[in-house]
Amino acid sequence: MSDPREIPPPSADDFVGRERDVTELCRILGGTRMVSLTGTGGMGKTRLALRVADRVRSRFADGVRFVDLSEAASPDQVVRAVARSLRVLENSEKAPIDAIVTALRPLRVLLLLDTCERAVGPLAGLCRTLLTACPAVQILATSRQPLRIAGETIWRVPPLSLPPPVARDHGPPPLPVPPDTALRYEAVRLFAARARAARPGFAVTADNAGDIMDICRILDGVPLAIELAAARTRVLSVQQVLHRLDDRFRLLVTSGRELPPRQRTLRAVLEWSHDLLPHPEQVLLRRLTVFGTWNLSQAEAVCGYGGIDPGDVLHLLSALLDHSLIVRDAEVDGAAHYRLPDTVRAYAAERLVAAGEEDTTWDRCLAESIVWHEGMADAVARPLPWSERLRYMAHLDHHRENTARLLVWALERGRTEEGLRLCVALRPYWFVRGLYTEGAHYLRRLLDPPHPEAAAPVRARALAVHAELCLDTEGAHTATALARQALALARSCGDPQAEVIAHGALAAAALRTGDDAACERHALRTLAGADGVLDHFTEIAVLSTLGRLERRRGAPAAAEARLRAAVASAERLGDRWLVARGLNGLGVLSTQVGDLDAAEGQLSEALRVFSEIGVAPETARCTASMGYLDLARGDISGARRRLSGCLRISVASGRRTAVARALEALAELALAEELPERAASLVGVAAQIYTGLGQPSPHADELLAAARRELSPDAAEKAWSAWRTLPLEQAVERALAFSTPRRALPALLTPREREIAALVGAGLSNRQIADRLIISQATAARHIANIFRKLLITSRTQLAEWAERHGMVH
């Protein structure tokens, strides 16, 4: 290019991603005279600005001028840096600012002011002057904070697009990621491009795509950090780079001269930003590292001490937001939330330790969290509108990372009592969300070995909650042992709340082991004590336990009474989740007694509530109940869909009892489809799971007996053992594979439908069938329509042939 004052065009090969950003910024520059690209260090502001400038160059008759302001801090340095870039001081007797205005006034030019953050005030004044005095000048600025002048359009440069986070809560390992899927995201494409530059021949594969995606997530999609990480693939594997990111400030370094010194290490990038902050902002930044996400009131309560007045936190947060060191998170419960990019957090956490404030700030955060969670637990234990319960749920969902961080801190620092109090307060949330494995994990570590500093009532309640959580994941015997410990400790320290929870856990465990007398005894003791301690949650759970007990005893009326009492209590409490659990129990009971219309209404309402709040375990349980209803109606296709869905959800939840139940349900389906070998294989795996949990499996035994009636002894034994040696993942794959074509089966029809099918086979008309059975013609026609649907036929002739083929016509 002939004019050395103009910027060189950026290389197309050097620029990855940001296509939408470039397009949108070009559009914005067509309608405004000043745009500031803001963002944290290493976000790629300069490169993006260069790309945009190159794209719009043709709009400016006098081109684009680039001004590097990284060394300018004072007003004089700012003006001289701009003047030097424009070469207006040569042979000029005017003051620098006048020389700049004189040079630019007649030009149609885009002025690209790069790295403005060291001199925001002086640059704001200069830009105001230029925009007023030079009508054809437009300004594109890059800065870690806005200049805040009239007419400025602020564009916060986002991270490169990232893959969504992967949930890894004790579930199965994630599947390999296809390279094409990974390369949809800008961050992955940038990593791949820079890795190829460092190691020719590098490729994204199914083996490394997942690790690359993890690296990009950990580095928050920040281009500079990703480029530095990718450069390490010259000597390290992708997996090694991922594993060394805990020490990212030593790993992410370059010796290349293509970057200015402030960007040659990740630490230098962050130190540059940190050193620009006034002292109070530095203090708040390091204290915010105890949060995963936070709102204003939390920041005031936790960080407002030792030189930071709580009343100053709002304007300090605003300043950090302007510097792009914190970012806006979701709005939850009407309050704006914020978070730190992970790399900024890692750097600021080092500063917190260096300042000697780590223990104090974390302890304040833990104390504030306990107060809030115990207040929440007390509120949801009383009558409360469902909308308020959902509000608490949304808050807990959003702050789940905070809770996990605090529990880890409590474990590492020996804050055992505080950790146990937090766990006990989380009890209703863990149950609603089905986080049994997560809750049991923290309680196990906090309870073992016993810590004398934990007060006995706190420990007793924690043991009882641990027993409840373990029931589905570790089995009835483990739950019983823990509940007995809780009961003994509760009695010795006089804590009735812990006694009630422990009795409830013992009742539920006894129901699993088939000890009906113990189940009833502990359940009745729970009900006797629940009112006195305001524990409606346990009361309703135990009413459901008694309902299942009565159903097993063959007393449907008594079972219905218990379940309706549970629903009524839940409705008084305003807890739709507990109402839905009771409706699910009633739907199962209605299915078993043949009231299929009632079952449909009860189960549909329960499933609607579970789906509304997104609770996987209860959705799985209710889906299984709907599958049994489909079976009762002869809808094999519907039963397959629902019961296989139940198994998938149960496997993902990590609840082994739920997996075993889902396998039993699929075995019932196999029996209905006249596939006894498949049924025996399914219950073989289910029984094995129950054995591992130390629980009997009477229903699996019943299903095996039914399969054996259709098979030879050798075939039954072979089928029973066929899948038991497989890893559970493979057994589940086989359970979900429905390779056998569906057939029309006599077992699908109700006794009345079989009777009508036989009469159609004998040649009777609808009127004759109605007269014979003393029903209306409309009822006869409806039964025949149901038969057609179940048997996949469309004519009376087909039905007559089917009835004769199955020996129903005499």
mmCIF file of N, CA, C and O in Angstrom, residues 513-597:
data_model
loop_
_atom_site.group_PDB
_atom_site.id
_atom_site.type_symbol
_atom_site.label_atom_id
_atom_site.label_comp_id
_atom_site.label_asym_id
_atom_site.label_seq_id
_atom_site.Cartn_x
_atom_site.Cartn_y
_atom_site.Cartn_z
ATOM 1 N N THR A 513 -37.268 -54.206 51.601
ATOM 2 C CA THR A 513 -36.789 -55.534 52.002
ATOM 3 C C THR A 513 -37.921 -56.510 52.270
ATOM 4 O O THR A 513 -37.666 -57.677 52.583
ATOM 5 N N GLY A 514 -39.158 -56.061 52.175
ATOM 6 C CA GLY A 514 -40.292 -56.955 52.377
ATOM 7 C C GLY A 514 -40.682 -57.142 53.831
ATOM 8 O O GLY A 514 -41.494 -58.018 54.146
ATOM 9 N N ASP A 515 -40.154 -56.328 54.741
ATOM 10 C CA ASP A 515 -40.507 -56.422 56.163
ATOM 11 C C ASP A 515 -41.703 -55.512 56.419
ATOM 12 O O ASP A 515 -41.571 -54.373 56.880
ATOM 13 N N ASP A 516 -42.907 -56.021 56.118
ATOM 14 C CA ASP A 516 -44.116 -55.201 56.195
ATOM 15 C C ASP A 516 -44.395 -54.693 57.598
ATOM 16 O O ASP A 516 -44.821 -53.543 57.784
ATOM 17 N N ALA A 517 -44.147 -55.520 58.584
ATOM 18 C CA ALA A 517 -44.431 -55.110 59.966
ATOM 19 C C ALA A 517 -43.534 -53.940 60.367
ATOM 20 O O ALA A 517 -43.998 -52.955 60.974
ATOM 21 N N ALA A 518 -42.246 -54.032 60.043
ATOM 22 C CA ALA A 518 -41.331 -52.943 60.387
ATOM 23 C C ALA A 518 -41.685 -51.682 59.612
ATOM 24 O O ALA A 518 -41.612 -50.562 60.135
ATOM 25 N N CYS A 519 -42.072 -51.845 58.350
ATOM 26 C CA CYS A 519 -42.464 -50.698 57.537
ATOM 27 C C CYS A 519 -43.625 -49.960 58.198
ATOM 28 O O CYS A 519 -43.584 -48.740 58.370
ATOM 29 N N GLU A 520 -44.656 -50.702 58.596
ATOM 30 C CA GLU A 520 -45.830 -50.078 59.207
ATOM 31 C C GLU A 520 -45.469 -49.442 60.549
ATOM 32 O O GLU A 520 -45.911 -48.328 60.862
ATOM 33 N N ARG A 521 -44.652 -50.128 61.334
ATOM 34 C CA ARG A 521 -44.288 -49.611 62.663
ATOM 35 C C ARG A 521 -43.552 -48.272 62.549
ATOM 36 O O ARG A 521 -43.908 -47.289 63.207
ATOM 37 N N HIS A 522 -42.539 -48.228 61.701
ATOM 38 C CA HIS A 522 -41.772 -46.988 61.564
ATOM 39 C C HIS A 522 -42.595 -45.888 60.898
ATOM 40 O O HIS A 522 -42.460 -44.703 61.250
ATOM 41 N N ALA A 523 -43.452 -46.256 59.953
ATOM 42 C CA ALA A 523 -44.280 -45.251 59.283
ATOM 43 C C ALA A 523 -45.240 -44.588 60.257
ATOM 44 O O ALA A 523 -45.419 -43.359 60.246
ATOM 45 N N LEU A 524 -45.855 -45.376 61.111
ATOM 46 C CA LEU A 524 -46.797 -44.810 62.081
ATOM 47 C C LEU A 524 -46.078 -43.925 63.094
ATOM 48 O O LEU A 524 -46.610 -42.894 63.527
ATOM 49 N N ARG A 525 -44.862 -44.293 63.465
ATOM 50 C CA ARG A 525 -44.088 -43.428 64.360
ATOM 51 C C ARG A 525 -43.724 -42.114 63.671
ATOM 52 O O ARG A 525 -43.688 -41.052 64.307
ATOM 53 N N THR A 526 -43.457 -42.195 62.395
ATOM 54 C CA THR A 526 -43.167 -40.973 61.635
ATOM 55 C C THR A 526 -44.369 -40.046 61.636
ATOM 56 O O THR A 526 -44.243 -38.840 61.898
ATOM 57 N N LEU A 527 -45.538 -40.596 61.357
ATOM 58 C CA LEU A 527 -46.738 -39.771 61.325
ATOM 59 C C LEU A 527 -47.039 -39.170 62.693
ATOM 60 O O LEU A 527 -47.490 -38.019 62.794
ATOM 61 N N ALA A 528 -46.766 -39.920 63.732
ATOM 62 C CA ALA A 528 -47.026 -39.415 65.088
ATOM 63 C C ALA A 528 -46.130 -38.231 65.425
ATOM 64 O O ALA A 528 -46.537 -37.322 66.163
ATOM 65 N N GLY A 529 -44.907 -38.213 64.878
ATOM 66 C CA GLY A 529 -43.981 -37.138 65.240
ATOM 67 C C GLY A 529 -43.893 -36.004 64.254
ATOM 68 O O GLY A 529 -43.387 -34.925 64.588
ATOM 69 N N ALA A 530 -44.395 -36.210 63.016
ATOM 70 C CA ALA A 530 -44.170 -35.213 61.960
ATOM 71 C C ALA A 530 -44.856 -33.892 62.244
ATOM 72 O O ALA A 530 -44.298 -32.824 61.984
ATOM 73 N N ASP A 531 -46.074 -33.930 62.787
ATOM 74 C CA ASP A 531 -46.790 -32.687 63.064
ATOM 75 C C ASP A 531 -46.043 -31.821 64.070
ATOM 76 O O ASP A 531 -45.993 -30.595 63.949
ATOM 77 N N GLY A 532 -45.449 -32.469 65.049
ATOM 78 C CA GLY A 532 -44.784 -31.726 66.118
ATOM 79 C C GLY A 532 -43.539 -30.994 65.671
ATOM 80 O O GLY A 532 -43.118 -30.025 66.322
ATOM 81 N N VAL A 533 -42.920 -31.444 64.579
ATOM 82 C CA VAL A 533 -41.675 -30.804 64.131
ATOM 83 C C VAL A 533 -41.867 -30.078 62.802
ATOM 84 O O VAL A 533 -40.894 -29.627 62.198
ATOM 85 N N LEU A 534 -43.097 -29.940 62.343
ATOM 86 C CA LEU A 534 -43.408 -29.239 61.105
ATOM 87 C C LEU A 534 -42.625 -29.841 59.937
ATOM 88 O O LEU A 534 -41.915 -29.149 59.206
ATOM 89 N N ASP A 535 -42.762 -31.174 59.775
ATOM 90 C CA ASP A 535 -42.063 -31.838 58.673
ATOM 91 C C ASP A 535 -43.091 -32.506 57.771
ATOM 92 O O ASP A 535 -43.276 -33.719 57.778
ATOM 93 N N HIS A 536 -43.767 -31.676 56.990
ATOM 94 C CA HIS A 536 -44.784 -32.206 56.085
ATOM 95 C C HIS A 536 -44.162 -33.031 54.968
ATOM 96 O O HIS A 536 -44.797 -33.939 54.436
ATOM 97 N N PHE A 537 -42.938 -32.700 54.601
ATOM 98 C CA PHE A 537 -42.254 -33.441 53.536
ATOM 99 C C PHE A 537 -42.160 -34.920 53.909
ATOM 100 O O PHE A 537 -42.517 -35.806 53.124
ATOM 101 N N THR A 538 -41.677 -35.197 55.132
ATOM 102 C CA THR A 538 -41.559 -36.589 55.576
ATOM 103 C C THR A 538 -42.929 -37.221 55.764
ATOM 104 O O THR A 538 -43.140 -38.393 55.424
ATOM 105 N N GLU A 539 -43.866 -36.454 56.294
ATOM 106 C CA GLU A 539 -45.222 -36.974 56.505
ATOM 107 C C GLU A 539 -45.831 -37.455 55.194
ATOM 108 O O GLU A 539 -46.369 -38.569 55.099
ATOM 109 N N ILE A 540 -45.744 -36.650 54.156
ATOM 110 C CA ILE A 540 -46.342 -36.997 52.861
ATOM 111 C C ILE A 540 -45.610 -38.189 52.244
ATOM 112 O O ILE A 540 -46.229 -39.086 51.661
ATOM 113 N N ALA A 541 -44.281 -38.203 52.389
ATOM 114 C CA ALA A 541 -43.519 -39.338 51.858
ATOM 115 C C ALA A 541 -43.934 -40.636 52.536
ATOM 116 O O ALA A 541 -44.056 -41.684 51.876
ATOM 117 N N VAL A 542 -44.162 -40.594 53.835
ATOM 118 C CA VAL A 542 -44.528 -41.812 54.572
ATOM 119 C C VAL A 542 -45.960 -42.242 54.247
ATOM 120 O O VAL A 542 -46.253 -43.449 54.201
ATOM 121 N N LEU A 543 -46.857 -41.294 54.012
ATOM 122 C CA LEU A 543 -48.207 -41.673 53.577
ATOM 123 C C LEU A 543 -48.138 -42.429 52.244
ATOM 124 O O LEU A 543 -48.867 -43.405 52.034
ATOM 125 N N SER A 544 -47.259 -41.991 51.361
ATOM 126 C CA SER A 544 -47.079 -42.706 50.094
ATOM 127 C C SER A 544 -46.484 -44.093 50.328
ATOM 128 O O SER A 544 -46.868 -45.069 49.663
ATOM 129 N N THR A 545 -45.552 -44.194 51.271
ATOM 130 C CA THR A 545 -44.983 -45.502 51.612
ATOM 131 C C THR A 545 -46.078 -46.440 52.113
ATOM 132 O O THR A 545 -46.149 -47.617 51.714
ATOM 133 N N LEU A 546 -46.949 -45.935 52.985
ATOM 134 C CA LEU A 546 -48.056 -46.764 53.493
ATOM 135 C C LEU A 546 -49.019 -47.132 52.367
ATOM 136 O O LEU A 546 -49.575 -48.234 52.356
ATOM 137 N N GLY A 547 -49.223 -46.227 51.415
ATOM 138 C CA GLY A 547 -50.078 -46.543 50.273
ATOM 139 C C GLY A 547 -49.518 -47.709 49.473
ATOM 140 O O GLY A 547 -50.255 -48.620 49.074
ATOM 141 N N ARG A 548 -48.197 -47.698 49.238
ATOM 142 C CA ARG A 548 -47.577 -48.810 48.501
ATOM 143 C C ARG A 548 -47.653 -50.100 49.303
ATOM 144 O O ARG A 548 -47.838 -51.186 48.738
ATOM 145 N N LEU A 549 -47.506 -49.974 50.623
ATOM 146 C CA LEU A 549 -47.603 -51.161 51.473
ATOM 147 C C LEU A 549 -48.996 -51.783 51.372
ATOM 148 O O LEU A 549 -49.137 -53.013 51.208
ATOM 149 N N GLU A 550 -50.038 -50.972 51.460
ATOM 150 C CA GLU A 550 -51.408 -51.491 51.384
ATOM 151 C C GLU A 550 -51.691 -52.083 50.006
ATOM 152 O O GLU A 550 -52.387 -53.096 49.879
ATOM 153 N N ARG A 551 -51.135 -51.464 48.972
ATOM 154 C CA ARG A 551 -51.333 -52.005 47.623
ATOM 155 C C ARG A 551 -50.704 -53.390 47.518
ATOM 156 O O ARG A 551 -51.273 -54.307 46.920
ATOM 157 N N ARG A 552 -49.531 -53.540 48.108
ATOM 158 C CA ARG A 552 -48.856 -54.838 48.070
ATOM 159 C C ARG A 552 -49.626 -55.874 48.875
ATOM 160 O O ARG A 552 -49.616 -57.069 48.552
ATOM 161 N N ARG A 553 -50.269 -55.445 49.919
ATOM 162 C CA ARG A 553 -51.058 -56.365 50.748
ATOM 163 C C ARG A 553 -52.366 -56.769 50.078
ATOM 164 O O ARG A 553 -53.111 -57.604 50.607
ATOM 165 N N GLY A 554 -52.693 -56.144 48.935
ATOM 166 C CA GLY A 554 -53.951 -56.453 48.262
ATOM 167 C C GLY A 554 -55.131 -55.733 48.857
ATOM 168 O O GLY A 554 -56.256 -56.245 48.819
ATOM 169 N N ALA A 555 -54.887 -54.526 49.412
ATOM 170 C CA ALA A 555 -55.959 -53.724 50.014
ATOM 171 C C ALA A 555 -56.067 -52.408 49.263
ATOM 172 O O ALA A 555 -55.614 -51.358 49.751
ATOM 173 N N PRO A 556 -56.637 -52.405 48.051
ATOM 174 C CA PRO A 556 -56.651 -51.183 47.243
ATOM 175 C C PRO A 556 -57.399 -50.022 47.891
ATOM 176 O O PRO A 556 -57.006 -48.866 47.716
ATOM 177 N N ALA A 557 -58.468 -50.306 48.626
ATOM 178 C CA ALA A 557 -59.215 -49.213 49.251
ATOM 179 C C ALA A 557 -58.354 -48.505 50.305
ATOM 180 O O ALA A 557 -58.326 -47.274 50.392
ATOM 181 N N ALA A 558 -57.651 -49.294 51.125
ATOM 182 C CA ALA A 558 -56.766 -48.694 52.133
ATOM 183 C C ALA A 558 -55.617 -47.953 51.477
ATOM 184 O O ALA A 558 -55.209 -46.871 51.923
ATOM 185 N N ALA A 559 -55.104 -48.516 50.392
ATOM 186 C CA ALA A 559 -54.017 -47.845 49.667
ATOM 187 C C ALA A 559 -54.488 -46.511 49.118
ATOM 188 O O ALA A 559 -53.788 -45.485 49.231
ATOM 189 N N GLU A 560 -55.674 -46.497 48.537
ATOM 190 C CA GLU A 560 -56.207 -45.255 47.984
ATOM 191 C C GLU A 560 -56.399 -44.199 49.072
ATOM 192 O O GLU A 560 -56.103 -43.017 48.881
ATOM 193 N N ALA A 561 -56.870 -44.632 50.235
ATOM 194 C CA ALA A 561 -57.078 -43.678 51.324
ATOM 195 C C ALA A 561 -55.755 -43.029 51.747
ATOM 196 O O ALA A 561 -55.692 -41.813 51.984
ATOM 197 N N ARG A 562 -54.699 -43.827 51.859
ATOM 198 C CA ARG A 562 -53.389 -43.271 52.232
ATOM 199 C C ARG A 562 -52.886 -42.300 51.163
ATOM 200 O O ARG A 562 -52.377 -41.215 51.486
ATOM 201 N N LEU A 563 -53.018 -42.684 49.907
ATOM 202 C CA LEU A 563 -52.512 -41.831 48.839
ATOM 203 C C LEU A 563 -53.315 -40.548 48.714
ATOM 204 O O LEU A 563 -52.753 -39.473 48.466
ATOM 205 N N ARG A 564 -54.619 -40.640 48.910
ATOM 206 C CA ARG A 564 -55.432 -39.413 48.850
ATOM 207 C C ARG A 564 -55.102 -38.495 50.024
ATOM 208 O O ARG A 564 -55.132 -37.262 49.899
ATOM 209 N N ALA A 565 -54.786 -39.066 51.171
ATOM 210 C CA ALA A 565 -54.362 -38.243 52.309
ATOM 211 C C ALA A 565 -53.047 -37.533 51.995
ATOM 212 O O ALA A 565 -52.853 -36.361 52.354
ATOM 213 N N ALA A 566 -52.150 -38.218 51.309
ATOM 214 C CA ALA A 566 -50.879 -37.597 50.917
ATOM 215 C C ALA A 566 -51.123 -36.436 49.954
ATOM 216 O O ALA A 566 -50.525 -35.356 50.093
ATOM 217 N N VAL A 567 -52.010 -36.657 48.978
ATOM 218 C CA VAL A 567 -52.311 -35.593 48.011
ATOM 219 C C VAL A 567 -52.951 -34.396 48.706
ATOM 220 O O VAL A 567 -52.600 -33.236 48.443
ATOM 221 N N ALA A 568 -53.888 -34.667 49.620
ATOM 222 C CA ALA A 568 -54.566 -33.567 50.326
ATOM 223 C C ALA A 568 -53.573 -32.762 51.156
ATOM 224 O O ALA A 568 -53.620 -31.524 51.188
ATOM 225 N N SER A 569 -52.656 -33.436 51.839
ATOM 226 C CA SER A 569 -51.656 -32.740 52.642
ATOM 227 C C SER A 569 -50.738 -31.907 51.750
ATOM 228 O O SER A 569 -50.384 -30.762 52.079
ATOM 229 N N ALA A 570 -50.356 -32.460 50.606
ATOM 230 C CA ALA A 570 -49.494 -31.723 49.679
ATOM 231 C C ALA A 570 -50.213 -30.511 49.112
ATOM 232 O O ALA A 570 -49.604 -29.443 48.918
ATOM 233 N N GLU A 571 -51.508 -30.640 48.842
ATOM 234 C CA GLU A 571 -52.272 -29.497 48.332
ATOM 235 C C GLU A 571 -52.375 -28.398 49.377
ATOM 236 O O GLU A 571 -52.278 -27.210 49.056
ATOM 237 N N ARG A 572 -52.564 -28.753 50.641
ATOM 238 C CA ARG A 572 -52.585 -27.737 51.705
ATOM 239 C C ARG A 572 -51.233 -27.029 51.802
ATOM 240 O O ARG A 572 -51.168 -25.839 52.109
ATOM 241 N N LEU A 573 -50.170 -27.761 51.538
ATOM 242 C CA LEU A 573 -48.826 -27.198 51.608
ATOM 243 C C LEU A 573 -48.536 -26.316 50.386
ATOM 244 O O LEU A 573 -47.665 -25.442 50.442
ATOM 245 N N GLY A 574 -49.259 -26.534 49.294
ATOM 246 C CA GLY A 574 -49.020 -25.780 48.060
ATOM 247 C C GLY A 574 -47.903 -26.354 47.217
ATOM 248 O O GLY A 574 -47.366 -25.668 46.344
ATOM 249 N N ASP A 575 -47.560 -27.631 47.444
ATOM 250 C CA ASP A 575 -46.424 -28.251 46.764
ATOM 251 C C ASP A 575 -46.929 -29.154 45.645
ATOM 252 O O ASP A 575 -47.320 -30.303 45.875
ATOM 253 N N ARG A 576 -46.897 -28.655 44.411
ATOM 254 C CA ARG A 576 -47.417 -29.420 43.285
ATOM 255 C C ARG A 576 -46.550 -30.637 42.989
ATOM 256 O O ARG A 576 -47.040 -31.627 42.448
ATOM 257 N N TRP A 577 -45.270 -30.578 43.323
ATOM 258 C CA TRP A 577 -44.401 -31.741 43.102
ATOM 259 C C TRP A 577 -44.863 -32.913 43.963
ATOM 260 O O TRP A 577 -44.978 -34.051 43.487
ATOM 261 N N LEU A 578 -45.139 -32.645 45.241
ATOM 262 C CA LEU A 578 -45.624 -33.700 46.116
ATOM 263 C C LEU A 578 -47.022 -34.165 45.709
ATOM 264 O O LEU A 578 -47.346 -35.353 45.805
ATOM 265 N N VAL A 579 -47.854 -33.228 45.243
ATOM 266 C CA VAL A 579 -49.176 -33.615 44.728
ATOM 267 C C VAL A 579 -49.002 -34.579 43.558
ATOM 268 O O VAL A 579 -49.672 -35.618 43.470
ATOM 269 N N ALA A 580 -48.107 -34.248 42.658
ATOM 270 C CA ALA A 580 -47.897 -35.087 41.476
ATOM 271 C C ALA A 580 -47.390 -36.479 41.858
ATOM 272 O O ALA A 580 -47.781 -37.477 41.246
ATOM 273 N N ARG A 581 -46.527 -36.555 42.878
ATOM 274 C CA ARG A 581 -46.064 -37.875 43.327
ATOM 275 C C ARG A 581 -47.245 -38.708 43.826
ATOM 276 O O ARG A 581 -47.331 -39.911 43.541
ATOM 277 N N GLY A 582 -48.144 -38.071 44.577
ATOM 278 C CA GLY A 582 -49.319 -38.798 45.051
ATOM 279 C C GLY A 582 -50.227 -39.220 43.911
ATOM 280 O O GLY A 582 -50.773 -40.334 43.906
ATOM 281 N N LEU A 583 -50.388 -38.336 42.911
ATOM 282 C CA LEU A 583 -51.216 -38.683 41.754
ATOM 283 C C LEU A 583 -50.616 -39.841 40.980
ATOM 284 O O LEU A 583 -51.347 -40.683 40.436
ATOM 285 N N ASN A 584 -49.295 -39.886 40.912
ATOM 286 C CA ASN A 584 -48.660 -41.017 40.239
ATOM 287 C C ASN A 584 -49.001 -42.326 40.947
ATOM 288 O O ASN A 584 -49.331 -43.331 40.308
ATOM 289 N N GLY A 585 -48.930 -42.308 42.285
ATOM 290 C CA GLY A 585 -49.299 -43.508 43.038
ATOM 291 C C GLY A 585 -50.740 -43.895 42.812
ATOM 292 O O GLY A 585 -51.069 -45.087 42.653
ATOM 293 N N LEU A 586 -51.637 -42.896 42.787
ATOM 294 C CA LEU A 586 -53.049 -43.192 42.536
ATOM 295 C C LEU A 586 -53.253 -43.722 41.120
ATOM 296 O O LEU A 586 -54.086 -44.605 40.889
ATOM 297 N N GLY A 587 -52.490 -43.189 40.155
ATOM 298 C CA GLY A 587 -52.611 -43.671 38.785
ATOM 299 C C GLY A 587 -52.200 -45.126 38.654
ATOM 300 O O GLY A 587 -52.828 -45.902 37.925
ATOM 301 N N VAL A 588 -51.130 -45.509 39.359
ATOM 302 C CA VAL A 588 -50.703 -46.919 39.352
ATOM 303 C C VAL A 588 -51.798 -47.794 39.941
ATOM 304 O O VAL A 588 -52.131 -48.869 39.397
ATOM 305 N N LEU A 589 -52.363 -47.334 41.054
ATOM 306 C CA LEU A 589 -53.427 -48.104 41.705
ATOM 307 C C LEU A 589 -54.647 -48.225 40.786
ATOM 308 O O LEU A 589 -55.236 -49.310 40.653
ATOM 309 N N SER A 590 -55.040 -47.143 40.144
ATOM 310 C CA SER A 590 -56.195 -47.169 39.235
ATOM 311 C C SER A 590 -55.958 -48.125 38.083
ATOM 312 O O SER A 590 -56.874 -48.835 37.650
ATOM 313 N N THR A 591 -54.727 -48.152 37.570
ATOM 314 C CA THR A 591 -54.403 -49.094 36.488
ATOM 315 C C THR A 591 -54.579 -50.526 36.953
ATOM 316 O O THR A 591 -55.148 -51.373 36.240
ATOM 317 N N GLN A 592 -54.108 -50.813 38.162
ATOM 318 C CA GLN A 592 -54.158 -52.184 38.662
ATOM 319 C C GLN A 592 -55.587 -52.656 38.928
ATOM 320 O O GLN A 592 -55.885 -53.840 38.771
ATOM 321 N N VAL A 593 -56.484 -51.732 39.315
ATOM 322 C CA VAL A 593 -57.868 -52.150 39.573
ATOM 323 C C VAL A 593 -58.733 -52.033 38.325
ATOM 324 O O VAL A 593 -59.936 -52.319 38.378
ATOM 325 N N GLY A 594 -58.128 -51.593 37.193
ATOM 326 C CA GLY A 594 -58.851 -51.577 35.929
ATOM 327 C C GLY A 594 -59.591 -50.300 35.619
ATOM 328 O O GLY A 594 -60.314 -50.230 34.621
ATOM 329 N N ASP A 595 -59.424 -49.243 36.438
ATOM 330 C CA ASP A 595 -60.079 -47.961 36.153
ATOM 331 C C ASP A 595 -59.121 -47.136 35.282
ATOM 332 O O ASP A 595 -58.456 -46.199 35.742
ATOM 333 N N LEU A 596 -59.072 -47.488 33.995
ATOM 334 C CA LEU A 596 -58.042 -46.931 33.119
ATOM 335 C C LEU A 596 -58.277 -45.466 32.797
ATOM 336 O O LEU A 596 -57.320 -44.702 32.595
ATOM 337 N N ASP A 597 -59.529 -45.026 32.747
ATOM 338 C CA ASP A 597 -59.795 -43.613 32.488
ATOM 339 C C ASP A 597 -59.305 -42.749 33.648
ATOM 340 O O ASP A 597 -58.705 -41.686 33.439
#
